[in-house]
CSV table of C-alpha atoms in Angstrom, one decimal:
chain,number,residue,atom,x,y,z
A,1,LYS,CA,0.2,0.5,0.0
A,2,PHE,CA,1.2,3.2,-1.0
A,3,THR,CA,0.1,6.6,0.4
A,4,THR,CA,1.3,10.3,-0.5
A,5,ASN,CA,0.6,13.1,2.1
A,6,ALA,CA,-0.4,17.1,0.9
A,7,SER,CA,3.0,17.0,0.0
A,8,GLY,CA,3.9,13.7,-0.7
A,9,ARG,CA,4.7,12.0,-5.1
A,10,ALA,CA,6.0,9.2,-5.7
A,11,GLN,CA,7.2,7.3,-8.9
A,12,LEU,CA,6.7,3.6,-9.2
A,13,LEU,CA,9.0,2.0,-11.5
A,14,PHE,CA,8.0,-1.9,-12.4
A,15,ARG,CA,10.6,-4.3,-13.7
A,16,ASP,CA,8.9,-4.4,-16.9
A,17,GLY,CA,9.3,-0.5,-17.7
A,18,THR,CA,5.8,0.7,-16.3
A,19,SER,CA,6.0,3.9,-14.7
A,20,LEU,CA,3.5,5.0,-12.5
A,21,THR,CA,3.4,8.3,-11.2
A,22,VAL,CA,1.5,9.2,-7.9
A,23,GLY,CA,0.4,12.4,-7.1
A,24,SER,CA,-0.5,14.5,-3.8
A,25,SER,CA,-2.8,12.9,-0.8
A,26,SER,CA,-3.2,9.5,-3.1
A,27,GLU,CA,-3.7,6.1,-2.1
A,28,LEU,CA,-3.1,2.9,-4.0
A,29,THR,CA,-2.7,-0.6,-3.5
A,30,ILE,CA,-0.7,-3.0,-5.6
A,31,ASP,CA,-3.2,-6.2,-5.8
A,32,GLU,CA,-1.0,-7.6,-8.5
A,33,TYR,CA,2.2,-8.1,-10.7
A,34,VAL,CA,3.6,-10.6,-12.0
A,35,PHE,CA,6.2,-9.8,-15.2
A,36,ASP,CA,8.1,-12.8,-17.2
A,37,PRO,CA,11.2,-11.2,-18.6
A,38,ASP,CA,11.5,-14.4,-21.0
A,39,THR,CA,8.2,-13.7,-22.4
A,40,ASP,CA,7.6,-9.8,-21.7
A,41,THR,CA,4.5,-10.9,-20.7
A,42,GLY,CA,2.6,-10.4,-16.8
A,43,GLU,CA,-0.2,-8.7,-15.3
A,44,LEU,CA,-0.5,-6.0,-13.2
A,45,VAL,CA,-3.5,-4.4,-11.2
A,46,ILE,CA,-3.8,-1.7,-9.2
A,47,ASN,CA,-6.7,-0.5,-6.3
A,48,ILE,CA,-6.6,3.0,-5.8
A,49,SER,CA,-8.6,4.9,-3.2
A,50,LYS,CA,-7.9,8.0,-4.3
A,51,GLY,CA,-5.4,10.4,-5.6
A,52,VAL,CA,-4.3,11.3,-9.3
A,53,PHE,CA,-1.9,8.8,-11.3
A,54,ARG,CA,-0.2,9.1,-14.3
A,55,LEU,CA,0.4,5.4,-16.4
A,56,VAL,CA,3.3,4.9,-18.7
A,57,GLY,CA,3.2,1.3,-19.7
A,58,GLY,CA,5.7,-0.7,-19.9
A,59,LYS,CA,6.1,-4.0,-21.5
A,60,ILE,CA,3.1,-6.0,-19.7
A,61,SER,CA,0.8,-3.8,-21.3
A,62,LYS,CA,2.0,-4.6,-24.5
A,63,ASN,CA,-0.3,-7.4,-24.4
A,64,THR,CA,-2.3,-7.3,-21.9
A,65,PRO,CA,-4.2,-4.3,-19.8
A,66,VAL,CA,-2.8,-2.6,-16.7
A,67,VAL,CA,-6.0,-3.0,-14.4
A,68,PHE,CA,-6.9,-0.1,-12.1
A,69,ASN,CA,-9.9,-0.7,-9.6
A,70,THR,CA,-11.9,2.1,-8.1
A,71,LYS,CA,-15.4,2.0,-6.3
A,72,THR,CA,-16.7,2.9,-8.9
A,73,ALA,CA,-14.9,1.6,-12.2
A,74,THR,CA,-12.5,-0.6,-13.2
A,75,VAL,CA,-10.1,1.1,-16.0
A,76,ALA,CA,-8.2,-1.0,-18.1
A,77,VAL,CA,-5.4,0.6,-20.1
A,78,ARG,CA,-3.4,-1.3,-23.2
A,79,GLY,CA,0.0,-0.1,-24.2
A,80,GLY,CA,-0.2,3.5,-23.9
A,81,ILE,CA,0.1,6.4,-21.5
A,82,ALA,CA,-3.2,7.7,-19.5
A,83,THR,CA,-3.8,9.5,-15.9
A,84,LEU,CA,-6.7,8.7,-13.5
A,85,ASN,CA,-8.1,11.1,-11.2
A,86,VAL,CA,-10.1,9.7,-8.0
A,87,SER,CA,-12.0,12.0,-5.9
A,88,SER,CA,-12.9,10.9,-2.4
A,89,THR,CA,-16.6,9.7,-3.2
A,90,GLY,CA,-15.5,7.4,-5.9
A,91,ALA,CA,-15.8,10.0,-9.0
A,92,LEU,CA,-13.4,9.1,-11.7
A,93,ARG,CA,-11.7,10.8,-14.7
A,94,ALA,CA,-9.8,8.7,-16.8
A,95,ASN,CA,-7.7,10.8,-19.5
A,96,PHE,CA,-6.5,8.6,-22.6
A,97,ILE,CA,-3.0,9.9,-23.9
A,98,TYR,CA,-1.7,7.4,-26.1
A,99,GLY,CA,-1.8,3.8,-26.8
A,100,ASP,CA,-4.2,1.0,-27.7
A,101,PHE,CA,-7.3,1.5,-25.7
A,102,MET,CA,-8.9,2.5,-22.5
A,103,VAL,CA,-11.7,0.5,-21.3
A,104,VAL,CA,-13.7,1.9,-18.3
A,105,THR,CA,-16.7,-0.5,-16.5
A,106,THR,CA,-18.8,0.9,-13.6
A,107,THR,CA,-18.5,-1.6,-10.8
A,108,ASN,CA,-22.5,-1.1,-10.1
A,109,THR,CA,-23.8,-2.1,-13.5
A,110,GLY,CA,-21.0,-3.4,-15.4
A,111,ALA,CA,-21.7,-0.6,-17.9
A,112,THR,CA,-18.8,-0.3,-20.2
A,113,SER,CA,-16.9,2.8,-22.6
A,114,THR,CA,-13.8,2.0,-24.9
A,115,THR,CA,-11.4,4.7,-26.2
A,116,SER,CA,-8.6,4.1,-28.8
A,117,GLN,CA,-8.1,7.8,-29.8
A,118,ALA,CA,-5.8,9.8,-27.9
A,119,GLY,CA,-7.7,12.9,-26.4
A,120,TRP,CA,-10.7,11.2,-25.1
A,121,THR,CA,-12.0,11.1,-21.2
A,122,LEU,CA,-14.4,8.9,-19.9
A,123,ASP,CA,-15.8,9.7,-16.4
A,124,VAL,CA,-17.8,8.4,-13.7
A,125,ASN,CA,-19.9,10.1,-10.6
A,126,ALA,CA,-20.1,8.1,-7.6
A,127,GLY,CA,-23.5,6.0,-8.0
A,128,GLN,CA,-23.6,6.2,-11.7
A,129,ARG,CA,-25.8,3.6,-13.2
A,130,THR,CA,-25.3,4.1,-17.0
A,131,ALA,CA,-22.0,4.1,-19.3
A,132,PRO,CA,-18.9,5.7,-18.4
A,133,THR,CA,-19.9,9.2,-20.1
A,134,LYS,CA,-17.0,10.2,-23.1
A,135,THR,CA,-15.8,13.4,-23.7
A,136,LYS,CA,-13.1,14.8,-25.3
A,137,THR,CA,-10.5,15.7,-22.7
A,138,ASN,CA,-10.3,18.9,-21.1
A,139,SER,CA,-7.3,20.7,-21.6
A,140,GLU,CA,-7.7,22.4,-18.5
A,141,ALA,CA,-8.7,19.5,-16.1
A,142,LEU,CA,-5.8,17.7,-17.7
A,143,THR,CA,-3.7,20.2,-16.9
A,144,GLN,CA,-4.5,20.2,-13.1
A,145,ASP,CA,-3.9,16.6,-13.3
A,146,LEU,CA,-0.4,16.5,-14.6
A,147,ALA,CA,0.4,19.6,-11.8
A,148,ALA,CA,-0.6,17.5,-9.0
A,149,LEU,CA,1.8,14.9,-10.4
A,150,GLU,CA,4.7,17.5,-10.0
A,151,LYS,CA,6.3,19.5,-6.8
A,152,SER,CA,4.7,22.4,-7.0
A,153,VAL,CA,7.7,25.6,-7.0
A,154,ASP,CA,7.9,26.8,-3.6
A,155,ASN,CA,10.4,30.0,-4.0
A,156,THR,CA,11.1,29.8,0.3
A,157,PRO,CA,14.8,28.5,0.7
A,158,THR,CA,15.2,25.4,2.0
A,159,PRO,CA,17.9,25.0,4.8
A,160,THR,CA,20.2,23.4,1.8
A,161,ASP,CA,19.1,26.4,-0.7
A,162,GLU,CA,20.5,29.1,2.3
A,163,PRO,CA,24.0,30.1,2.4
A,164,ALA,CA,26.6,28.5,4.1
A,165,SER,CA,27.1,30.5,7.6
A,166,ASN,CA,29.9,32.0,8.6
A,167,ALA,CA,30.3,29.7,11.3
A,168,GLY,CA,32.8,26.5,10.3
A,169,ASN,CA,35.9,25.1,11.0
A,170,ALA,CA,38.6,27.6,12.6
A,171,GLU,CA,41.4,25.4,11.7
A,172,THR,CA,40.8,24.8,8.0
A,173,GLY,CA,38.7,28.0,7.8
A,174,THR,CA,36.1,26.0,5.6
A,175,THR,CA,32.3,25.8,6.5
A,176,GLN,CA,30.0,22.9,5.0
A,177,THR,CA,26.7,23.1,4.1
A,178,GLN,CA,24.7,19.9,4.5
A,179,GLU,CA,24.3,19.5,0.6
A,180,ASN,CA,27.9,18.6,-0.3
A,181,VAL,CA,28.7,17.2,2.9
A,182,SER,CA,30.7,13.7,2.6
A,183,GLU,CA,31.9,11.2,4.7
A,184,SER,CA,35.8,9.6,4.0
A,185,GLU,CA,38.3,7.8,5.6
A,186,PRO,CA,41.4,10.3,6.4
A,187,ASP,CA,44.4,9.6,4.0
A,188,ALA,CA,47.4,7.4,6.3
């Protein structure tokens, strides 16, 4: 299980080359990961509770869709790139950016929508009983999802960004910041 806080981000790189970027305030569980490097096949199933995610499919997704389970829908992405935004109520927005296809199936009725065209979004609201809504991707919503995956710019200096103080080693006249301190054995 992986959980990020309000300032946290993560990037998971799987052995098959699949990359999953996890945004802030997100929660997921890897239910299944199997990969056979001799045949470049396997399965990846992830349970998402909430948050923003970006999938860049690796070798597994070339043959078998990567599956994301949420409380309202199951998303399957084959051979591609997608972003998913799952609210705390379970509402889902899945953006298909590139690849073979993306299928979204509602959990309560089994209604399905599919796209094989980049630039389409499939939405499912909590309690929705109809097929996922298919719309052209809203560039502003996609930009917000992508921004949630990146660290925000904070111009406040961190301790390692601040200049070293004048306090240092009186014998050698050197100063060190935490950023460039390293331990080494003295020469004999």
